[in-house]
Amino acid sequence: GENVEQHPSTLSVQEGDSAVIKCTYSDSASNYFPWYKQELGKRPQLIIDIRSNVGEKKDQRIAVTLNKTAKHFSLHITETQPEDSAVYFCAASNSGSARQLTFGSGTQLTVLP
Amino acid sequence: ETGVTQTPRHLVMGMTNKKSLKCEQHLGHNAMYWYKQSAKKPLELMFVYNFKEQTENNSVPSRFSPECPNSSHLFLHLHTLQPEDSALYLCASSQDGRAEAFFGQGTRLTVV
């Protein structure tokens, strides 16, 4: 089955700096890669996703890149703000269905004011 | 709040107790899931229901028993749990064939 590794487990950045979280996956058939954000005491929520036919996707201060050859994908947050502090989870799916999502172990991002 | 609602938010139970977690979704989705979230570990998929039929059971111990009476409601019945079962239990739903999972806020379970 699919295995998703996520690094780092914790990340602290100064407000205004950029943050990068990286994930690798094992199943070359995976074709859908979402990122979820979970604020303290709240539910995980989808913030951005990318499909295997695209190498990069941006949404304001958030971007995701995908390298299918190396089987890794990354989340980039620019101009970080305190409200970006949360746990971020990457995931991979080989069917484009939520039923097949395999999650990474999460990254606790802290943005220091 | 609309979306996916879980009750209770917090639960403390003894190892000999029987309790149930409840999940309700108001999104018209036809697939529902139970996940276990432990500290510093990946979200673990426990059960998947599609059109009320259980389609996956990822080697979950029998002390966890799911029930899906209709496409909007999902229960997780708990009995004779162990302290290592203490975790955040998240319910999620999706429209089958769509990739985005919508999560509830979870039930924080502590087994004493």
mmCIF file with all atom_site columns, C-alpha atoms in Angstrom:
data_model
loop_
_atom_site.group_PDB
_atom_site.id
_atom_site.type_symbol
_atom_site.label_atom_id
_atom_site.label_alt_id
_atom_site.label_comp_id
_atom_site.label_asym_id
_atom_site.label_entity_id
_atom_site.label_seq_id
_atom_site.pdbx_PDB_ins_code
_atom_site.Cartn_x
_atom_site.Cartn_y
_atom_site.Cartn_z
_atom_site.occupancy
_atom_site.B_iso_or_equiv
_atom_site.pdbx_formal_charge
_atom_site.auth_seq_id
_atom_site.auth_comp_id
_atom_site.auth_asym_id
_atom_site.auth_atom_id
_atom_site.pdbx_PDB_model_num
ATOM 1   C CA . GLY A 1 1   ? 0.000   0.000  0.000   1.00 0.00 ? 1   GLY A CA 1
ATOM 2   C CA . GLU A 1 2   ? 0.858   3.670  -0.125  1.00 0.00 ? 2   GLU A CA 1
ATOM 3   C CA . ASN A 1 3   ? 3.282   5.152  2.394   1.00 0.00 ? 3   ASN A CA 1
ATOM 4   C CA . VAL A 1 4   ? 3.585   8.914  2.884   1.00 0.00 ? 4   VAL A CA 1
ATOM 5   C CA . GLU A 1 5   ? 6.517   10.429 4.771   1.00 0.00 ? 5   GLU A CA 1
ATOM 6   C CA . GLN A 1 6   ? 6.339   14.060 5.916   1.00 0.00 ? 6   GLN A CA 1
ATOM 7   C CA . HIS A 1 7   ? 9.135   16.342 7.119   1.00 0.00 ? 7   HIS A CA 1
ATOM 8   C CA . PRO A 1 8   ? 9.818   18.205 9.285   1.00 0.00 ? 8   PRO A CA 1
ATOM 9   C CA . SER A 1 9   ? 7.590   17.250 12.195  1.00 0.00 ? 9   SER A CA 1
ATOM 10  C CA . THR A 1 10  ? 7.946   20.735 13.687  1.00 0.00 ? 10  THR A CA 1
ATOM 11  C CA . LEU A 1 11  ? 8.847   24.019 12.028  1.00 0.00 ? 11  LEU A CA 1
ATOM 12  C CA . SER A 1 12  ? 9.231   27.484 13.503  1.00 0.00 ? 12  SER A CA 1
ATOM 13  C CA . VAL A 1 13  ? 9.605   30.566 11.324  1.00 0.00 ? 13  VAL A CA 1
ATOM 14  C CA . GLN A 1 14  ? 9.573   34.300 11.899  1.00 0.00 ? 14  GLN A CA 1
ATOM 15  C CA . GLU A 1 15  ? 6.529   36.187 10.730  1.00 0.00 ? 15  GLU A CA 1
ATOM 16  C CA . GLY A 1 16  ? 7.026   37.249 7.143   1.00 0.00 ? 16  GLY A CA 1
ATOM 17  C CA . ASP A 1 17  ? 9.433   34.415 6.319   1.00 0.00 ? 17  ASP A CA 1
ATOM 18  C CA . SER A 1 18  ? 8.615   31.460 4.101   1.00 0.00 ? 18  SER A CA 1
ATOM 19  C CA . ALA A 1 19  ? 7.849   27.920 5.261   1.00 0.00 ? 19  ALA A CA 1
ATOM 20  C CA . VAL A 1 20  ? 8.337   24.715 3.294   1.00 0.00 ? 20  VAL A CA 1
ATOM 21  C CA . ILE A 1 21  ? 6.976   21.292 4.209   1.00 0.00 ? 21  ILE A CA 1
ATOM 22  C CA . LYS A 1 22  ? 7.957   18.229 2.215   1.00 0.00 ? 22  LYS A CA 1
ATOM 23  C CA . CYS A 1 23  ? 6.321   14.855 1.620   1.00 0.00 ? 23  CYS A CA 1
ATOM 24  C CA . THR A 1 24  ? 7.379   11.750 -0.231  1.00 0.00 ? 24  THR A CA 1
ATOM 25  C CA . TYR A 1 25  ? 5.148   8.935  -1.384  1.00 0.00 ? 25  TYR A CA 1
ATOM 26  C CA . SER A 1 26  ? 5.816   5.365  -2.397  1.00 0.00 ? 26  SER A CA 1
ATOM 27  C CA . ASP A 1 27  ? 3.054   4.419  -4.848  1.00 0.00 ? 27  ASP A CA 1
ATOM 28  C CA . SER A 1 28  ? 3.866   5.633  -8.333  1.00 0.00 ? 28  SER A CA 1
ATOM 29  C CA . ALA A 1 29  ? 0.169   5.257  -9.201  1.00 0.00 ? 29  ALA A CA 1
ATOM 30  C CA . SER A 1 30  ? -0.798  8.061  -6.783  1.00 0.00 ? 30  SER A CA 1
ATOM 31  C CA . ASN A 1 31  ? -2.281  10.935 -8.725  1.00 0.00 ? 31  ASN A CA 1
ATOM 32  C CA . TYR A 1 32  ? -3.883  13.273 -6.215  1.00 0.00 ? 32  TYR A CA 1
ATOM 33  C CA . PHE A 1 33  ? -2.074  15.159 -3.437  1.00 0.00 ? 33  PHE A CA 1
ATOM 34  C CA . PRO A 1 34  ? -4.024  17.360 -1.014  1.00 0.00 ? 34  PRO A CA 1
ATOM 35  C CA . TRP A 1 35  ? -2.823  19.404 1.924   1.00 0.00 ? 35  TRP A CA 1
ATOM 36  C CA . TYR A 1 36  ? -4.935  19.839 5.041   1.00 0.00 ? 36  TYR A CA 1
ATOM 37  C CA . LYS A 1 37  ? -4.546  22.448 7.778   1.00 0.00 ? 37  LYS A CA 1
ATOM 38  C CA . GLN A 1 38  ? -5.630  21.713 11.335  1.00 0.00 ? 38  GLN A CA 1
ATOM 39  C CA . GLU A 1 39  ? -5.674  24.610 13.764  1.00 0.00 ? 39  GLU A CA 1
ATOM 40  C CA . LEU A 1 40  ? -5.571  23.841 17.464  1.00 0.00 ? 40  LEU A CA 1
ATOM 41  C CA . GLY A 1 41  ? -8.821  22.243 18.568  1.00 0.00 ? 41  GLY A CA 1
ATOM 42  C CA . LYS A 1 42  ? -10.336 22.473 15.108  1.00 0.00 ? 42  LYS A CA 1
ATOM 43  C CA . ARG A 1 43  ? -11.041 20.126 12.249  1.00 0.00 ? 43  ARG A CA 1
ATOM 44  C CA . PRO A 1 44  ? -8.605  19.423 9.399   1.00 0.00 ? 44  PRO A CA 1
ATOM 45  C CA . GLN A 1 45  ? -9.549  21.475 6.358   1.00 0.00 ? 45  GLN A CA 1
ATOM 46  C CA . LEU A 1 46  ? -8.363  21.223 2.779   1.00 0.00 ? 46  LEU A CA 1
ATOM 47  C CA . ILE A 1 47  ? -6.256  24.236 1.823   1.00 0.00 ? 47  ILE A CA 1
ATOM 48  C CA . ILE A 1 48  ? -4.808  23.245 -1.546  1.00 0.00 ? 48  ILE A CA 1
ATOM 49  C CA . ASP A 1 49  ? -4.419  20.180 -3.716  1.00 0.00 ? 49  ASP A CA 1
ATOM 50  C CA . ILE A 1 50  ? -2.613  19.132 -6.869  1.00 0.00 ? 50  ILE A CA 1
ATOM 51  C CA . ARG A 1 51  ? -3.105  16.408 -9.423  1.00 0.00 ? 51  ARG A CA 1
ATOM 52  C CA . SER A 1 52  ? -0.369  14.494 -11.159 1.00 0.00 ? 52  SER A CA 1
ATOM 53  C CA . ASN A 1 53  ? -0.837  16.217 -14.510 1.00 0.00 ? 53  ASN A CA 1
ATOM 54  C CA . VAL A 1 54  ? 0.315   19.519 -12.992 1.00 0.00 ? 54  VAL A CA 1
ATOM 55  C CA . GLY A 1 55  ? 3.735   20.426 -11.591 1.00 0.00 ? 55  GLY A CA 1
ATOM 56  C CA . GLU A 1 56  ? 2.785   23.457 -9.535  1.00 0.00 ? 56  GLU A CA 1
ATOM 57  C CA . LYS A 1 57  ? -0.307  25.170 -8.223  1.00 0.00 ? 57  LYS A CA 1
ATOM 58  C CA . LYS A 1 58  ? -0.616  28.480 -6.396  1.00 0.00 ? 58  LYS A CA 1
ATOM 59  C CA . ASP A 1 59  ? -3.346  30.074 -4.337  1.00 0.00 ? 59  ASP A CA 1
ATOM 60  C CA . GLN A 1 60  ? -2.337  33.469 -2.971  1.00 0.00 ? 60  GLN A CA 1
ATOM 61  C CA . ARG A 1 61  ? 0.428   32.836 -0.386  1.00 0.00 ? 61  ARG A CA 1
ATOM 62  C CA . ILE A 1 62  ? 0.219   29.061 -0.680  1.00 0.00 ? 62  ILE A CA 1
ATOM 63  C CA . ALA A 1 63  ? 1.768   26.918 -3.394  1.00 0.00 ? 63  ALA A CA 1
ATOM 64  C CA . VAL A 1 64  ? 2.294   23.214 -3.903  1.00 0.00 ? 64  VAL A CA 1
ATOM 65  C CA . THR A 1 65  ? 4.891   21.631 -6.163  1.00 0.00 ? 65  THR A CA 1
ATOM 66  C CA . LEU A 1 66  ? 4.985   18.049 -7.385  1.00 0.00 ? 66  LEU A CA 1
ATOM 67  C CA . ASN A 1 67  ? 7.901   16.025 -8.698  1.00 0.00 ? 67  ASN A CA 1
ATOM 68  C CA . LYS A 1 68  ? 6.474   12.775 -10.015 1.00 0.00 ? 68  LYS A CA 1
ATOM 69  C CA . THR A 1 69  ? 9.853   11.343 -10.960 1.00 0.00 ? 69  THR A CA 1
ATOM 70  C CA . ALA A 1 70  ? 11.207  11.740 -7.452  1.00 0.00 ? 70  ALA A CA 1
ATOM 71  C CA . LYS A 1 71  ? 7.793   11.028 -5.901  1.00 0.00 ? 71  LYS A CA 1
ATOM 72  C CA . HIS A 1 72  ? 7.762   14.041 -3.671  1.00 0.00 ? 72  HIS A CA 1
ATOM 73  C CA . PHE A 1 73  ? 5.602   17.109 -3.239  1.00 0.00 ? 73  PHE A CA 1
ATOM 74  C CA . SER A 1 74  ? 5.965   20.219 -1.130  1.00 0.00 ? 74  SER A CA 1
ATOM 75  C CA . LEU A 1 75  ? 3.858   22.938 0.441   1.00 0.00 ? 75  LEU A CA 1
ATOM 76  C CA . HIS A 1 76  ? 5.229   26.471 0.298   1.00 0.00 ? 76  HIS A CA 1
ATOM 77  C CA . ILE A 1 77  ? 3.799   29.283 2.407   1.00 0.00 ? 77  ILE A CA 1
ATOM 78  C CA . THR A 1 78  ? 5.168   32.765 1.751   1.00 0.00 ? 78  THR A CA 1
ATOM 79  C CA . GLU A 1 79  ? 4.900   35.867 3.932   1.00 0.00 ? 79  GLU A CA 1
ATOM 80  C CA . THR A 1 80  ? 3.831   33.761 6.894   1.00 0.00 ? 80  THR A CA 1
ATOM 81  C CA . GLN A 1 81  ? 1.429   35.205 9.431   1.00 0.00 ? 81  GLN A CA 1
ATOM 82  C CA . PRO A 1 82  ? 0.615   34.103 13.003  1.00 0.00 ? 82  PRO A CA 1
ATOM 83  C CA . GLU A 1 83  ? -2.699  32.659 11.787  1.00 0.00 ? 83  GLU A CA 1
ATOM 84  C CA . ASP A 1 84  ? -0.733  30.215 9.640   1.00 0.00 ? 84  ASP A CA 1
ATOM 85  C CA . SER A 1 85  ? 0.305   28.450 12.858  1.00 0.00 ? 85  SER A CA 1
ATOM 86  C CA . ALA A 1 86  ? -1.290  24.998 12.723  1.00 0.00 ? 86  ALA A CA 1
ATOM 87  C CA . VAL A 1 87  ? -0.596  21.355 11.951  1.00 0.00 ? 87  VAL A CA 1
ATOM 88  C CA . TYR A 1 88  ? -0.334  20.670 8.228   1.00 0.00 ? 88  TYR A CA 1
ATOM 89  C CA . PHE A 1 89  ? -0.979  17.200 6.780   1.00 0.00 ? 89  PHE A CA 1
ATOM 90  C CA . CYS A 1 90  ? -0.097  16.018 3.330   1.00 0.00 ? 90  CYS A CA 1
ATOM 91  C CA . ALA A 1 91  ? -1.869  13.079 1.733   1.00 0.00 ? 91  ALA A CA 1
ATOM 92  C CA . ALA A 1 92  ? -1.778  10.976 -1.409  1.00 0.00 ? 92  ALA A CA 1
ATOM 93  C CA . SER A 1 93  ? -4.426  9.043  -3.281  1.00 0.00 ? 93  SER A CA 1
ATOM 94  C CA . ASN A 1 94  ? -4.207  6.758  -6.283  1.00 0.00 ? 94  ASN A CA 1
ATOM 95  C CA . SER A 1 95  ? -7.835  7.035  -7.241  1.00 0.00 ? 95  SER A CA 1
ATOM 96  C CA . GLY A 1 96  ? -8.768  10.677 -6.903  1.00 0.00 ? 96  GLY A CA 1
ATOM 97  C CA . SER A 1 97  ? -11.204 9.531  -4.239  1.00 0.00 ? 97  SER A CA 1
ATOM 98  C CA . ALA A 1 98  ? -11.143 10.467 -0.581  1.00 0.00 ? 98  ALA A CA 1
ATOM 99  C CA . ARG A 1 99  ? -11.546 6.773  0.187   1.00 0.00 ? 99  ARG A CA 1
ATOM 100 C CA . GLN A 1 100 ? -7.969  6.083  -0.794  1.00 0.00 ? 100 GLN A CA 1
ATOM 101 C CA . LEU A 1 101 ? -6.249  8.944  1.018   1.00 0.00 ? 101 LEU A CA 1
ATOM 102 C CA . THR A 1 102 ? -3.052  8.070  2.894   1.00 0.00 ? 102 THR A CA 1
ATOM 103 C CA . PHE A 1 103 ? -1.911  10.836 5.230   1.00 0.00 ? 103 PHE A CA 1
ATOM 104 C CA . GLY A 1 104 ? 1.506   11.961 6.388   1.00 0.00 ? 104 GLY A CA 1
ATOM 105 C CA . SER A 1 105 ? 2.278   12.345 10.087  1.00 0.00 ? 105 SER A CA 1
ATOM 106 C CA . GLY A 1 106 ? 1.821   16.111 10.144  1.00 0.00 ? 106 GLY A CA 1
ATOM 107 C CA . THR A 1 107 ? 3.994   19.202 10.616  1.00 0.00 ? 107 THR A CA 1
ATOM 108 C CA . GLN A 1 108 ? 3.432   21.593 13.492  1.00 0.00 ? 108 GLN A CA 1
ATOM 109 C CA . LEU A 1 109 ? 4.125   25.047 12.051  1.00 0.00 ? 109 LEU A CA 1
ATOM 110 C CA . THR A 1 110 ? 4.648   27.913 14.470  1.00 0.00 ? 110 THR A CA 1
ATOM 111 C CA . VAL A 1 111 ? 4.907   31.446 13.134  1.00 0.00 ? 111 VAL A CA 1
ATOM 112 C CA . LEU A 1 112 ? 6.678   33.658 15.653  1.00 0.00 ? 112 LEU A CA 1
ATOM 113 C CA . PRO A 1 113 ? 5.591   37.297 15.800  1.00 0.00 ? 113 PRO A CA 1
ATOM 114 C CA . GLU B 2 1   ? -22.701 24.448 12.693  1.00 0.00 ? 1   GLU B CA 1
ATOM 115 C CA . THR B 2 2   ? -23.382 22.824 9.345   1.00 0.00 ? 2   THR B CA 1
ATOM 116 C CA . GLY B 2 3   ? -21.087 20.308 7.660   1.00 0.00 ? 3   GLY B CA 1
ATOM 117 C CA . VAL B 2 4   ? -19.879 17.381 9.718   1.00 0.00 ? 4   VAL B CA 1
ATOM 118 C CA . THR B 2 5   ? -20.831 17.327 13.397  1.00 0.00 ? 5   THR B CA 1
ATOM 119 C CA . GLN B 2 6   ? -19.427 14.968 16.006  1.00 0.00 ? 6   GLN B CA 1
ATOM 120 C CA . THR B 2 7   ? -20.630 14.309 19.539  1.00 0.00 ? 7   THR B CA 1
ATOM 121 C CA . PRO B 2 8   ? -19.454 14.222 22.182  1.00 0.00 ? 8   PRO B CA 1
ATOM 122 C CA . ARG B 2 9   ? -16.419 16.504 21.825  1.00 0.00 ? 9   ARG B CA 1
ATOM 123 C CA . HIS B 2 10  ? -14.723 14.915 24.828  1.00 0.00 ? 10  HIS B CA 1
ATOM 124 C CA . LEU B 2 11  ? -15.176 11.494 26.408  1.00 0.00 ? 11  LEU B CA 1
ATOM 125 C CA . VAL B 2 12  ? -13.484 9.811  29.337  1.00 0.00 ? 12  VAL B CA 1
ATOM 126 C CA . MET B 2 13  ? -14.279 6.154  29.804  1.00 0.00 ? 13  MET B CA 1
ATOM 127 C CA . GLY B 2 14  ? -13.081 3.227  31.843  1.00 0.00 ? 14  GLY B CA 1
ATOM 128 C CA . MET B 2 15  ? -11.789 0.072  30.222  1.00 0.00 ? 15  MET B CA 1
ATOM 129 C CA . THR B 2 16  ? -14.969 -1.811 31.076  1.00 0.00 ? 16  THR B CA 1
ATOM 130 C CA . ASN B 2 17  ? -17.372 0.847  29.816  1.00 0.00 ? 17  ASN B CA 1
ATOM 131 C CA . LYS B 2 18  ? -19.418 0.866  26.627  1.00 0.00 ? 18  LYS B CA 1
ATOM 132 C CA . LYS B 2 19  ? -19.881 4.158  24.831  1.00 0.00 ? 19  LYS B CA 1
ATOM 133 C CA . SER B 2 20  ? -20.705 5.399  21.358  1.00 0.00 ? 20  SER B CA 1
ATOM 134 C CA . LEU B 2 21  ? -19.402 8.238  19.215  1.00 0.00 ? 21  LEU B CA 1
ATOM 135 C CA . LYS B 2 22  ? -21.812 9.930  16.842  1.00 0.00 ? 22  LYS B CA 1
ATOM 136 C CA . CYS B 2 23  ? -21.213 11.668 13.532  1.00 0.00 ? 23  CYS B CA 1
ATOM 137 C CA . GLU B 2 24  ? -23.727 13.474 11.369  1.00 0.00 ? 24  GLU B CA 1
ATOM 138 C CA . GLN B 2 25  ? -23.136 15.118 8.008   1.00 0.00 ? 25  GLN B CA 1
ATOM 139 C CA . HIS B 2 26  ? -25.371 17.706 6.389   1.00 0.00 ? 26  HIS B CA 1
ATOM 140 C CA . LEU B 2 27  ? -23.542 17.863 3.063   1.00 0.00 ? 27  LEU B CA 1
ATOM 141 C CA . GLY B 2 28  ? -25.472 15.251 1.101   1.00 0.00 ? 28  GLY B CA 1
ATOM 142 C CA . HIS B 2 29  ? -22.384 13.053 0.825   1.00 0.00 ? 29  HIS B CA 1
ATOM 143 C CA . ASN B 2 30  ? -22.614 9.322  0.344   1.00 0.00 ? 30  ASN B CA 1
ATOM 144 C CA . ALA B 2 31  ? -19.314 8.200  1.878   1.00 0.00 ? 31  ALA B CA 1
ATOM 145 C CA . MET B 2 32  ? -18.353 8.481  5.551   1.00 0.00 ? 32  MET B CA 1
ATOM 146 C CA . TYR B 2 33  ? -15.182 7.588  7.412   1.00 0.00 ? 33  TYR B CA 1
ATOM 147 C CA . TRP B 2 34  ? -13.728 7.106  10.862  1.00 0.00 ? 34  TRP B CA 1
ATOM 148 C CA . TYR B 2 35  ? -10.120 8.144  11.424  1.00 0.00 ? 35  TYR B CA 1
ATOM 149 C CA . LYS B 2 36  ? -7.920  7.827  14.509  1.00 0.00 ? 36  LYS B CA 1
ATOM 150 C CA . GLN B 2 37  ? -5.508  10.679 15.204  1.00 0.00 ? 37  GLN B CA 1
ATOM 151 C CA . SER B 2 38  ? -2.726  9.990  17.694  1.00 0.00 ? 38  SER B CA 1
ATOM 152 C CA . ALA B 2 39  ? 0.043   12.404 18.602  1.00 0.00 ? 39  ALA B CA 1
ATOM 153 C CA . LYS B 2 40  ? 2.803   12.622 15.996  1.00 0.00 ? 40  LYS B CA 1
ATOM 154 C CA . LYS B 2 41  ? 1.331   9.814  13.904  1.00 0.00 ? 41  LYS B CA 1
ATOM 155 C CA . PRO B 2 42  ? -0.439  9.893  10.559  1.00 0.00 ? 42  PRO B CA 1
ATOM 156 C CA . LEU B 2 43  ? -4.183  9.986  10.436  1.00 0.00 ? 43  LEU B CA 1
ATOM 157 C CA . GLU B 2 44  ? -5.204  6.317  10.464  1.00 0.00 ? 44  GLU B CA 1
ATOM 158 C CA . LEU B 2 45  ? -8.223  5.328  8.419   1.00 0.00 ? 45  LEU B CA 1
ATOM 159 C CA . MET B 2 46  ? -10.357 2.913  10.437  1.00 0.00 ? 46  MET B CA 1
ATOM 160 C CA . PHE B 2 47  ? -13.593 2.384  8.528   1.00 0.00 ? 47  PHE B CA 1
ATOM 161 C CA . VAL B 2 48  ? -15.187 3.486  5.281   1.00 0.00 ? 48  VAL B CA 1
ATOM 162 C CA . TYR B 2 49  ? -18.889 3.427  4.509   1.00 0.00 ? 49  TYR B CA 1
ATOM 163 C CA . ASN B 2 50  ? -20.192 4.020  1.029   1.00 0.00 ? 50  ASN B CA 1
ATOM 164 C CA . PHE B 2 51  ? -23.952 4.205  0.481   1.00 0.00 ? 51  PHE B CA 1
ATOM 165 C CA . LYS B 2 52  ? -24.329 2.765  4.018   1.00 0.00 ? 52  LYS B CA 1
ATOM 166 C CA . GLU B 2 53  ? -22.274 -0.295 3.154   1.00 0.00 ? 53  GLU B CA 1
ATOM 167 C CA . GLN B 2 54  ? -18.973 -0.849 4.878   1.00 0.00 ? 54  GLN B CA 1
ATOM 168 C CA . THR B 2 55  ? -16.359 -1.026 2.173   1.00 0.00 ? 55  THR B CA 1
ATOM 169 C CA . GLU B 2 56  ? -13.163 -0.997 4.209   1.00 0.00 ? 56  GLU B CA 1
ATOM 170 C CA . ASN B 2 57  ? -12.043 -2.107 7.619   1.00 0.00 ? 57  ASN B CA 1
ATOM 171 C CA . ASN B 2 58  ? -8.359  -1.464 8.065   1.00 0.00 ? 58  ASN B CA 1
ATOM 172 C CA . SER B 2 59  ? -7.580  -4.243 10.546  1.00 0.00 ? 59  SER B CA 1
ATOM 173 C CA . VAL B 2 60  ? -9.306  -2.443 13.383  1.00 0.00 ? 60  VAL B CA 1
ATOM 174 C CA . PRO B 2 61  ? -9.746  -4.412 16.631  1.00 0.00 ? 61  PRO B CA 1
ATOM 175 C CA . SER B 2 62  ? -13.244 -5.712 17.253  1.00 0.00 ? 62  SER B CA 1
ATOM 176 C CA . ARG B 2 63  ? -13.583 -3.519 20.347  1.00 0.00 ? 63  ARG B CA 1
ATOM 177 C CA . PHE B 2 64  ? -14.399 -0.784 17.795  1.00 0.00 ? 64  PHE B CA 1
ATOM 178 C CA . SER B 2 65  ? -17.708 -1.442 16.067  1.00 0.00 ? 65  SER B CA 1
ATOM 179 C CA . PRO B 2 66  ? -19.057 0.958  13.425  1.00 0.00 ? 66  PRO B CA 1
ATOM 180 C CA . GLU B 2 67  ? -22.668 1.457  12.464  1.00 0.00 ? 67  GLU B CA 1
ATOM 181 C CA . CYS B 2 68  ? -24.080 3.437  9.550   1.00 0.00 ? 68  CYS B CA 1
ATOM 182 C CA . PRO B 2 69  ? -27.886 3.457  9.670   1.00 0.00 ? 69  PRO B CA 1
ATOM 183 C CA . ASN B 2 70  ? -28.170 5.910  6.768   1.00 0.00 ? 70  ASN B CA 1
ATOM 184 C CA . SER B 2 71  ? -25.932 8.003  4.575   1.00 0.00 ? 71  SER B CA 1
ATOM 185 C CA . SER B 2 72  ? -26.044 10.957 7.001   1.00 0.00 ? 72  SER B CA 1
ATOM 186 C CA . HIS B 2 73  ? -25.197 9.231  10.266  1.00 0.00 ? 73  HIS B CA 1
ATOM 187 C CA . LEU B 2 74  ? -22.240 7.212  11.443  1.00 0.00 ? 74  LEU B CA 1
ATOM 188 C CA . PHE B 2 75  ? -21.574 5.739  14.862  1.00 0.00 ? 75  PHE B CA 1
ATOM 189 C CA . LEU B 2 76  ? -18.547 4.163  16.470  1.00 0.00 ? 76  LEU B CA 1
ATOM 190 C CA . HIS B 2 77  ? -19.429 1.839  19.312  1.00 0.00 ? 77  HIS B CA 1
ATOM 191 C CA . LEU B 2 78  ? -16.692 1.320  21.874  1.00 0.00 ? 78  LEU B CA 1
ATOM 192 C CA . HIS B 2 79  ? -16.325 -1.461 24.428  1.00 0.00 ? 79  HIS B CA 1
ATOM 193 C CA . THR B 2 80  ? -13.511 -2.805 26.598  1.00 0.00 ? 80  THR B CA 1
ATOM 194 C CA . LEU B 2 81  ? -11.027 -0.272 25.245  1.00 0.00 ? 81  LEU B CA 1
ATOM 195 C CA . GLN B 2 82  ? -7.381  -0.044 26.222  1.00 0.00 ? 82  GLN B CA 1
ATOM 196 C CA . PRO B 2 83  ? -5.461  3.038  27.363  1.00 0.00 ? 83  PRO B CA 1
ATOM 197 C CA . GLU B 2 84  ? -3.591  3.057  24.027  1.00 0.00 ? 84  GLU B CA 1
ATOM 198 C CA . ASP B 2 85  ? -6.924  3.686  22.323  1.00 0.00 ? 85  ASP B CA 1
ATOM 199 C CA . SER B 2 86  ? -6.887  7.189  23.762  1.00 0.00 ? 86  SER B CA 1
ATOM 200 C CA . ALA B 2 87  ? -6.797  9.543  20.777  1.00 0.00 ? 87  ALA B CA 1
ATOM 201 C CA . LEU B 2 88  ? -8.789  12.036 18.742  1.00 0.00 ? 88  LEU B CA 1
ATOM 202 C CA . TYR B 2 89  ? -11.388 10.230 16.643  1.00 0.00 ? 89  TYR B CA 1
ATOM 203 C CA . LEU B 2 90  ? -12.312 12.099 13.506  1.00 0.00 ? 90  LEU B CA 1
ATOM 204 C CA . CYS B 2 91  ? -15.286 11.507 11.296  1.00 0.00 ? 91  CYS B CA 1
ATOM 205 C CA . ALA B 2 92  ? -15.218 12.625 7.682   1.00 0.00 ? 92  ALA B CA 1
ATOM 206 C CA . SER B 2 93  ? -17.474 12.518 4.670   1.00 0.00 ? 93  SER B CA 1
ATOM 207 C CA . SER B 2 94  ? -17.088 12.901 0.948   1.00 0.00 ? 94  SER B CA 1
ATOM 208 C CA . GLN B 2 95  ? -19.028 12.568 -2.226  1.00 0.00 ? 95  GLN B CA 1
ATOM 209 C CA . ASP B 2 96  ? -17.980 9.259  -3.719  1.00 0.00 ? 96  ASP B CA 1
ATOM 210 C CA . GLY B 2 97  ? -15.682 9.836  -6.641  1.00 0.00 ? 97  GLY B CA 1
ATOM 211 C CA . ARG B 2 98  ? -14.617 13.226 -5.306  1.00 0.00 ? 98  ARG B CA 1
ATOM 212 C CA . ALA B 2 99  ? -11.315 13.666 -3.606  1.00 0.00 ? 99  ALA B CA 1
ATOM 213 C CA . GLU B 2 100 ? -11.984 16.183 -0.836  1.00 0.00 ? 100 GLU B CA 1
ATOM 214 C CA . ALA B 2 101 ? -12.769 14.828 2.616   1.00 0.00 ? 101 ALA B CA 1
ATOM 215 C CA . PHE B 2 102 ? -14.731 17.059 5.002   1.00 0.00 ? 102 PHE B CA 1
ATOM 216 C CA . PHE B 2 103 ? -13.866 16.440 8.624   1.00 0.00 ? 103 PHE B CA 1
ATOM 217 C CA . GLY B 2 104 ? -15.743 16.859 11.862  1.00 0.00 ? 104 GLY B CA 1
ATOM 218 C CA . GLN B 2 105 ? -14.061 18.465 14.864  1.00 0.00 ? 105 GLN B CA 1
ATOM 219 C CA . GLY B 2 106 ? -13.417 15.101 16.450  1.00 0.00 ? 106 GLY B CA 1
ATOM 220 C CA . THR B 2 107 ? -14.051 13.409 19.755  1.00 0.00 ? 107 THR B CA 1
ATOM 221 C CA . ARG B 2 108 ? -11.146 13.497 22.201  1.00 0.00 ? 108 ARG B CA 1
ATOM 222 C CA . LEU B 2 109 ? -11.282 10.060 23.847  1.00 0.00 ? 109 LEU B CA 1
ATOM 223 C CA . THR B 2 110 ? -9.402  9.212  27.023  1.00 0.00 ? 110 THR B CA 1
ATOM 224 C CA . VAL B 2 111 ? -9.444  5.637  28.291  1.00 0.00 ? 111 VAL B CA 1
ATOM 225 C CA . VAL B 2 112 ? -8.590  5.299  31.971  1.00 0.00 ? 112 VAL B CA 1
#
